[in-house]
XYZ file of C-alpha atoms in Angstrom:
534
model
C -0.002 -0.096 0.031
C 1.365 3.336 -1.004
C 0.406 7.076 -0.751
C -0.051 9.472 -3.395
C 3.886 10.509 -3.363
C 4.519 6.713 -3.672
C 6.162 6.400 -0.344
C 5.962 3.114 1.151
C 3.308 3.083 4.037
C 5.202 0.214 5.706
C 7.868 2.746 6.506
C 5.606 5.160 8.298
C 5.236 5.031 12.060
C 1.517 4.599 12.696
C -0.105 5.903 16.184
C -3.086 3.608 16.641
C -5.853 6.078 18.289
C -8.853 4.476 20.032
C -11.498 6.648 21.910
C -14.665 5.597 23.738
C -17.418 8.015 23.940
C -20.038 8.079 26.748
C -22.608 8.850 24.218
C -22.233 5.552 22.665
C -22.284 2.987 25.361
C -24.656 1.118 23.655
C -22.887 0.770 20.374
C -20.741 -2.347 21.568
C -18.733 -2.216 17.701
C -17.420 0.846 18.952
C -16.116 -0.343 22.359
C -11.988 0.357 22.641
C -11.266 -3.332 22.669
C -13.147 -3.814 19.098
C -11.696 -0.565 17.900
C -7.968 -1.745 18.595
C -8.838 -5.352 17.302
C -10.145 -4.316 13.927
C -7.349 -1.472 13.380
C -4.594 -3.982 14.330
C -6.155 -6.704 11.861
C -6.293 -3.889 9.023
C -2.723 -3.104 9.956
C -1.426 -6.543 9.682
C -3.487 -6.967 6.057
C -1.844 -3.783 4.747
C 1.626 -4.004 6.433
C 1.112 -0.852 8.582
C 3.714 -0.128 11.181
C 2.007 0.221 14.300
C 4.380 2.230 16.526
C 1.794 2.822 19.655
C -1.450 2.301 20.719
C -3.284 5.560 22.159
C -6.227 4.802 24.200
C -8.541 8.058 25.086
C -12.042 7.986 27.609
C -12.526 11.813 27.350
C -15.205 12.921 24.820
C -14.180 14.717 21.328
C -17.080 16.900 21.365
C -15.269 19.965 22.836
C -11.515 20.996 21.853
C -8.641 20.428 24.318
C -10.751 17.955 26.280
C -8.449 14.951 25.368
C -4.846 14.968 26.789
C -3.939 11.729 24.957
C -4.715 13.159 21.625
C -2.990 16.448 22.430
C -0.055 14.617 22.960
C -0.338 12.467 20.155
C -0.277 15.759 17.565
C 2.652 16.765 19.726
C 4.390 13.631 18.973
C 3.690 14.039 15.184
C 4.627 17.478 15.290
C 7.986 16.283 16.611
C 8.416 13.752 14.137
C 7.897 10.527 16.648
C 4.855 9.565 14.632
C 4.057 9.972 10.728
C 0.632 8.708 10.641
C -2.644 7.898 12.286
C -4.895 4.637 12.522
C -8.303 4.721 13.589
C -11.481 2.847 13.496
C -13.534 5.880 11.854
C -12.738 9.537 11.440
C -15.462 10.622 14.112
C -12.740 8.818 16.629
C -10.596 11.481 15.981
C -12.912 14.875 16.058
C -16.195 15.929 16.775
C -15.285 19.146 16.869
C -14.447 21.860 14.146
C -11.461 23.145 15.894
C -9.750 19.809 16.028
C -11.183 18.709 12.811
C -9.641 21.728 11.164
C -6.083 20.898 12.976
C -5.886 17.584 11.264
C -6.844 18.726 8.097
C -4.228 21.333 8.358
C -1.530 18.768 9.281
C -2.507 16.782 6.236
C -1.824 19.811 3.880
C 1.784 20.329 2.737
C 2.867 23.694 4.370
C 3.856 26.379 1.819
C 7.125 25.692 -0.456
C 7.007 22.354 1.363
C 6.206 18.984 -0.702
C 5.388 16.686 2.335
C 2.593 17.514 5.058
C 3.249 17.064 8.924
C 0.536 14.217 8.788
C 1.884 12.017 6.086
C -1.154 9.552 6.212
C -4.493 8.228 7.719
C -6.046 4.911 7.577
C -9.484 3.536 8.675
C -10.735 -0.003 8.764
C -14.254 1.479 8.110
C -13.368 3.636 4.766
C -10.940 4.199 2.576
C -8.842 7.407 2.498
C -6.210 8.706 0.100
C -4.427 12.116 1.437
C -5.260 14.203 -1.761
C -7.550 16.937 -2.235
C -10.678 14.708 -2.653
C -9.807 12.539 0.075
C -9.298 15.693 2.463
C -12.825 17.093 1.175
C -14.612 13.664 2.138
C -12.625 13.670 5.480
C -14.058 17.459 6.020
C -17.616 16.258 5.470
C -17.052 13.320 7.791
C -15.744 15.686 10.709
C -18.827 18.049 9.983
C -21.331 15.178 10.130
C -19.910 14.131 13.350
C -19.875 17.328 15.037
C -23.524 17.963 13.882
C -24.273 14.572 15.619
C -22.577 15.496 18.463
C -24.457 18.834 18.719
C -27.697 17.146 17.615
C -27.526 14.616 20.417
C -26.853 17.213 23.065
C -29.926 19.387 21.700
C -32.123 16.480 21.837
C -31.323 15.486 25.351
C -31.510 18.990 26.533
C -34.894 19.452 24.839
C -36.034 16.203 26.126
C -35.176 17.411 29.870
C -37.105 20.753 29.345
C -40.146 18.739 28.082
C -39.917 16.475 31.048
C -39.511 19.303 33.655
C -42.673 21.068 32.265
C -44.595 17.853 32.715
C -43.232 17.981 36.589
C -40.292 15.030 35.844
C -36.826 15.553 36.892
C -33.676 14.484 35.511
C -31.889 15.523 38.544
C -30.760 13.956 41.686
C -33.322 12.442 43.867
C -34.504 14.628 46.640
C -34.422 13.667 50.373
C -38.077 12.665 51.683
C -39.130 11.786 48.241
C -38.635 8.779 45.503
C -39.768 8.839 41.896
C -42.837 6.870 40.922
C -43.038 4.628 37.899
C -44.540 7.461 36.107
C -41.250 9.804 36.894
C -43.257 12.118 39.698
C -41.838 12.761 43.193
C -43.660 11.081 45.833
C -43.337 10.656 49.390
C -40.853 8.166 50.613
C -40.492 6.489 54.067
C -38.413 9.314 55.344
C -40.713 12.143 54.248
C -42.250 12.903 57.710
C -38.721 13.027 59.139
C -37.415 15.786 56.442
C -40.458 17.642 57.088
C -39.941 17.501 60.561
C -36.496 19.018 59.898
C -38.058 22.162 58.408
C -40.322 22.467 61.306
C -37.369 22.111 63.464
C -35.304 25.051 61.730
C -38.653 27.337 61.820
C -38.843 26.714 65.513
C -35.479 27.934 66.174
C -33.212 24.600 66.396
C -29.911 24.611 65.002
C -29.073 22.410 61.849
C -26.650 20.369 64.092
C -30.138 19.535 65.939
C -31.496 18.594 63.100
C -28.860 16.033 62.110
C -28.903 14.504 65.403
C -32.856 14.132 65.242
C -32.478 12.569 61.788
C -29.394 10.145 63.028
C -31.725 9.226 65.653
C -34.519 8.221 63.590
C -32.038 6.438 61.170
C -32.995 8.914 57.982
C -31.307 7.504 55.005
C -32.028 6.367 51.314
C -30.494 3.380 49.504
C -28.541 3.428 46.112
C -29.291 1.049 43.429
C -26.025 -1.452 42.942
C -23.862 -0.724 40.201
C -21.940 -3.301 38.158
C -22.783 -6.053 40.355
C -21.961 -4.491 43.495
C -24.165 -3.857 46.724
C -26.374 -1.147 47.293
C -25.538 1.301 49.873
C -27.280 3.408 52.346
C -26.639 7.138 52.417
C -27.348 9.391 55.375
C -27.511 12.918 55.539
C -24.650 15.067 56.279
C -23.752 18.815 57.174
C -23.600 19.455 53.696
C -26.768 17.501 53.085
C -28.646 19.902 55.217
C -27.285 22.787 53.508
C -28.674 21.367 49.974
C -31.916 20.353 51.438
C -32.949 23.634 53.246
C -32.099 25.646 50.247
C -33.913 23.612 47.792
C -37.211 25.052 46.365
C -38.928 21.912 45.408
C -39.973 21.571 49.143
C -42.738 24.174 48.404
C -43.161 22.838 45.314
C -40.900 24.841 42.626
C -38.696 22.285 40.752
C -35.616 24.173 39.244
C -33.380 22.389 36.536
C -30.721 24.025 34.100
C -32.103 27.480 34.268
C -35.809 26.591 34.131
C -38.556 26.039 36.770
C -42.053 24.548 37.275
C -44.729 24.702 39.936
C -45.276 21.046 40.821
C -48.475 21.873 42.681
C -50.113 23.266 39.402
C -49.539 19.647 37.529
C -52.662 17.649 38.496
C -50.949 14.108 37.115
C -47.660 14.850 39.517
C -50.279 15.150 42.706
C -47.168 16.852 44.390
C -47.265 16.874 48.363
C -45.026 19.626 49.350
C -43.453 19.721 52.936
C -43.903 23.588 53.787
C -45.478 26.758 52.057
C -43.615 29.412 50.172
C -43.662 31.742 53.186
C -42.318 28.976 55.235
C -39.366 28.706 52.951
C -38.611 32.116 52.789
C -38.507 32.346 56.460
C -35.969 29.433 56.544
C -33.823 31.437 54.081
C -34.032 34.294 56.518
C -33.034 32.220 59.415
C -30.096 30.668 57.657
C -28.558 33.827 56.419
C -28.727 35.333 59.886
C -25.482 35.525 61.554
C -26.334 34.737 65.329
C -28.729 32.094 66.701
C -30.055 33.926 69.643
C -31.524 36.308 66.819
C -32.865 33.377 65.163
C -34.500 32.359 68.123
C -35.877 35.745 68.968
C -37.277 36.620 65.592
C -40.689 35.280 64.539
C -41.429 37.915 61.955
C -41.091 37.145 58.217
C -38.774 39.388 56.312
C -39.082 40.069 52.835
C -35.719 39.460 50.882
C -36.084 41.142 47.658
C -34.367 40.123 44.325
C -33.791 36.384 45.439
C -32.119 34.482 42.645
C -32.076 37.719 40.493
C -28.648 39.559 41.502
C -25.472 38.102 40.263
C -21.757 38.845 41.331
C -20.231 39.909 37.797
C -16.982 39.158 39.160
C -17.511 35.313 39.395
C -20.875 34.532 37.819
C -22.580 33.158 41.188
C -25.729 34.473 42.721
C -25.720 37.058 45.426
C -27.935 35.954 48.305
C -29.830 38.516 50.355
C -29.720 38.471 54.080
C -31.133 40.502 56.904
C -28.766 42.345 59.860
C -29.583 41.722 63.466
C -30.959 45.283 63.631
C -30.229 48.537 65.583
C -31.197 49.749 68.825
C -34.666 50.770 67.282
C -35.079 47.405 66.215
C -34.568 48.451 62.337
C -33.156 45.581 60.191
C -30.752 46.045 57.113
C -31.004 44.147 54.043
C -27.680 43.068 52.238
C -26.670 40.913 49.392
C -23.788 38.427 49.913
C -21.408 36.503 47.230
C -20.687 33.425 48.925
C -18.134 32.365 46.447
C -15.019 31.978 48.233
C -12.818 31.819 45.236
C -14.443 35.130 44.173
C -11.859 38.202 43.714
C -14.628 40.692 44.489
C -13.219 43.495 46.670
C -16.589 43.688 49.052
C -18.523 40.533 49.220
C -21.141 42.169 51.113
C -23.129 44.930 49.687
C -25.974 47.038 51.113
C -29.310 46.564 49.654
C -29.637 50.431 49.503
C -26.639 50.509 46.940
C -28.204 48.246 44.760
C -31.848 50.044 45.074
C -30.273 53.404 44.866
C -28.899 52.769 41.449
C -32.225 51.352 40.386
C -34.133 54.196 41.503
C -32.002 56.786 39.511
C -32.218 54.362 36.539
C -35.992 54.008 36.349
C -36.655 57.955 37.277
C -34.723 58.623 34.346
C -37.214 56.825 31.902
C -39.350 59.436 30.212
C -41.800 57.450 28.197
C -43.606 59.461 25.313
C -46.173 58.725 22.772
C -43.910 56.473 20.728
C -42.400 54.618 23.916
C -45.650 52.231 24.054
C -45.372 51.701 20.187
C -42.002 50.447 20.752
C -42.726 48.166 23.387
C -46.009 46.720 21.733
C -43.685 46.119 18.376
C -40.817 44.424 20.735
C -43.605 41.945 22.439
C -45.154 41.211 18.822
C -41.954 40.331 17.455
C -41.131 38.209 20.318
C -44.562 36.639 20.259
C -44.090 35.906 16.306
C -40.562 34.385 17.051
C -42.104 32.334 20.032
C -45.042 31.009 17.706
C -42.510 30.405 14.510
C -40.404 28.231 17.113
C -43.274 26.604 18.513
C -44.845 25.822 15.292
C -41.406 24.281 14.225
C -41.323 22.131 17.245
C -44.846 21.029 16.773
C -43.916 20.063 13.170
C -41.295 17.947 14.243
C -43.199 16.431 16.721
C -45.823 15.534 14.204
C -43.423 14.124 11.903
C -42.201 11.868 14.572
C -45.727 11.049 15.493
C -46.255 9.964 11.654
C -43.257 7.722 11.882
C -44.186 6.093 15.298
C -47.876 5.587 14.053
C -46.850 4.077 10.643
C -44.325 1.611 12.600
C -46.976 0.951 15.111
C -49.439 -0.168 12.005
C -46.809 -2.479 10.678
C -46.049 -3.724 13.883
C -49.753 -4.691 14.621
C -50.082 -6.151 10.893
C -46.902 -8.473 11.749
C -48.605 -9.369 15.266
C -51.845 -10.370 13.622
C -49.977 -12.747 11.295
C -47.822 -14.112 14.147
C -50.988 -15.074 16.300
C -52.371 -17.153 13.433
C -52.490 -20.922 14.191
C -50.635 -21.754 11.128
C -47.540 -19.398 12.029
C -46.580 -21.538 14.781
C -44.725 -18.544 16.559
C -42.826 -19.175 19.812
C -43.986 -17.506 22.453
C -41.081 -15.669 23.190
C -41.306 -13.896 19.837
C -45.202 -13.262 20.463
C -44.097 -11.371 23.724
C -41.132 -9.142 22.096
C -43.615 -8.385 19.343
C -46.352 -7.297 22.144
C -43.807 -5.558 24.044
C -42.735 -3.307 21.215
C -46.583 -2.315 20.302
C -46.883 -1.461 23.822
C -43.657 0.667 23.763
C -44.596 2.256 20.441
C -48.204 3.308 22.059
C -46.365 4.834 24.932
C -44.129 6.685 22.930
C -47.179 8.099 20.783
C -49.188 8.937 23.997
C -46.072 11.103 25.042
C -45.921 12.834 21.842
C -49.356 13.735 21.883
C -48.955 15.189 25.297
C -45.868 17.486 24.004
C -48.236 18.362 20.904
C -50.899 19.561 23.234
C -48.513 21.382 25.395
C -47.049 23.127 22.462
C -50.582 24.096 21.233
C -51.706 25.774 24.457
C -48.678 27.997 24.368
C -49.319 28.739 20.708
C -52.967 30.164 21.721
C -51.905 32.894 23.311
C -48.270 34.354 23.313
C -49.339 37.819 23.793
C -51.520 36.986 27.291
C -48.770 39.072 29.565
C -48.954 42.183 27.088
C -49.698 45.462 29.050
C -52.257 47.706 27.841
C -51.054 51.464 27.079
C -52.340 52.737 30.471
C -51.216 49.933 32.254
C -47.578 50.439 30.426
C -47.082 54.142 30.755
C -48.185 53.951 34.362
C -45.569 51.335 35.362
C -42.840 53.183 33.321
C -43.701 56.844 34.686
C -44.443 55.659 38.375
C -41.875 52.816 38.482
C -38.802 54.741 40.038
C -41.156 56.436 42.668
C -42.785 53.225 43.492
C -39.844 51.231 43.890
C -38.508 54.048 46.266
C -41.470 54.162 48.245
C -42.768 50.528 48.346
C -42.320 47.683 50.691
C -39.584 45.258 49.854
C -41.931 42.814 48.343
C -43.182 45.493 46.111
C -39.739 46.618 44.908
C -39.116 42.813 44.134
C -42.232 42.589 42.005
C -41.606 45.945 40.182
C -37.975 44.777 39.287
C -39.206 41.132 38.288
C -41.601 42.766 35.769
C -38.779 44.971 33.923
C -35.629 42.719 34.306
C -34.682 39.007 33.853
C -31.547 39.523 36.221
C -28.742 42.029 37.478
C -25.355 41.708 37.823
C -23.409 43.804 40.035
C -19.793 44.951 39.365
C -16.805 45.153 41.498
C -17.444 48.791 41.667
C -21.326 48.316 42.688
C -22.376 49.475 39.114
C -25.657 47.281 37.671
C -25.565 45.519 34.457
C -29.253 44.815 33.380
C -30.607 41.741 31.301
C -34.172 43.281 30.404
C -37.165 41.150 29.704
C -37.379 40.554 25.895
C -40.621 43.107 25.837
C -38.710 45.767 27.600
C -35.550 45.203 25.830
C -34.147 48.855 24.363
C -36.441 50.485 27.017
C -33.515 52.372 28.828
C -32.214 53.462 25.338
C -35.784 54.539 24.463
C -36.069 56.808 27.825
C -32.383 58.066 27.090
C -30.975 56.796 30.368
C -27.956 58.049 31.735
C -27.144 55.740 34.738
C -23.571 56.754 35.238
C -21.894 53.876 33.469
C -23.989 50.955 34.188
C -24.774 48.760 31.404
C -27.550 46.864 29.985
C -27.669 43.550 27.927
């Protein structure tokens, strides 16, 4: 076997590169052992000199994520290897940066006759290092990248659909287990975990809660892995922190930036442990600094902008808290970046600093007769984009439904033939055929649920659009209402206008407006002293 220059491939030093991606664990033909076996058989048949076998366990989806691959490329550049042998091109790259790197190494540099990477070999496809071969390789790399991205998008979309139906892909919650349908239902420790919340509300410390749970043997049992034994997991101090910060216990399930109110989903039949008001009071208690204050105070303090304010230095949320109070009993609200690795100068910032800039920003808004038209246009455009996306999603779902419906028709017809007495079909075959029919029925049912949910969203995307009077009143009075309102009212006004806020190290705000208000700060010609908007 020779390349286009006529050089004997047997004189080239090949690096055999085998990679196993977690995305394809079900495809046994792509296991590392099989890849190496097929590559070695091909090398023996073609007379290739395999100088090293390189095994990679990391994904190729992202560039510079594979140390073995990077080391191999470096050794090719140093001349230790001349060529690469791999089971298929998608083992080498699933991102365009590293795909381009390989293609560049296969192309002779200017004023040179030989490329750094002198040859590629695959037992699954034929490749020659010429312009046509490199074009084919580029197409295969592109397909591998598109597959990887599509897989990620599909998984993310599936998780999002499940979340909106009240089903979580996240970790199990203490006090709950998943039903066969995928919903959170109380487990045998439900009453113990619920008692822990009430203990905090009554002034007990987390250490006292932990001792109570140890006394009642609170635990959950893991599923056995790789033939091993199941394990009993018991709560720790870290577990308590996660539990008492988790909104799911009053019904709000959060996942990957999305949330859903489980109490509004009839199928979930969710049983919360506490109310939203009790949850907020627990957060107030946990954010306090002294146990004596926690025990004395029974009043609930409104902590505004919870989950909305982020530290611009590190990207973490800044959590609200309340001070112990002065001699007159007045408490002060502050925001705290709790990321120990953050380089922020002052990690604790008084709420008056944050709201002071908000007052100035909103007071500077001067809506005129054109402002509402701009707002209305933005809402309509956003609604149109949303409808277009939803219709595309519905079209995709309808296409999938047609495919599965056709497969179900075929499966039913085949089953009808299999059950005929003359067919003498083994019972195992009948069971498998019936099982597939049931699976297809379930899949079509889920798709119908998704289509129904999409249709509901398409019906009225403008439902939150303000009237002209409502809009002008909100904008004209927002600064004054924000300054004079209670913390709960301040919170409601800010959430109406913004998705989130980021606080810079200089304590200036960067705003992320809601889509319908995007551009409002420019419309009002606001000069807020150097803060920004996105």
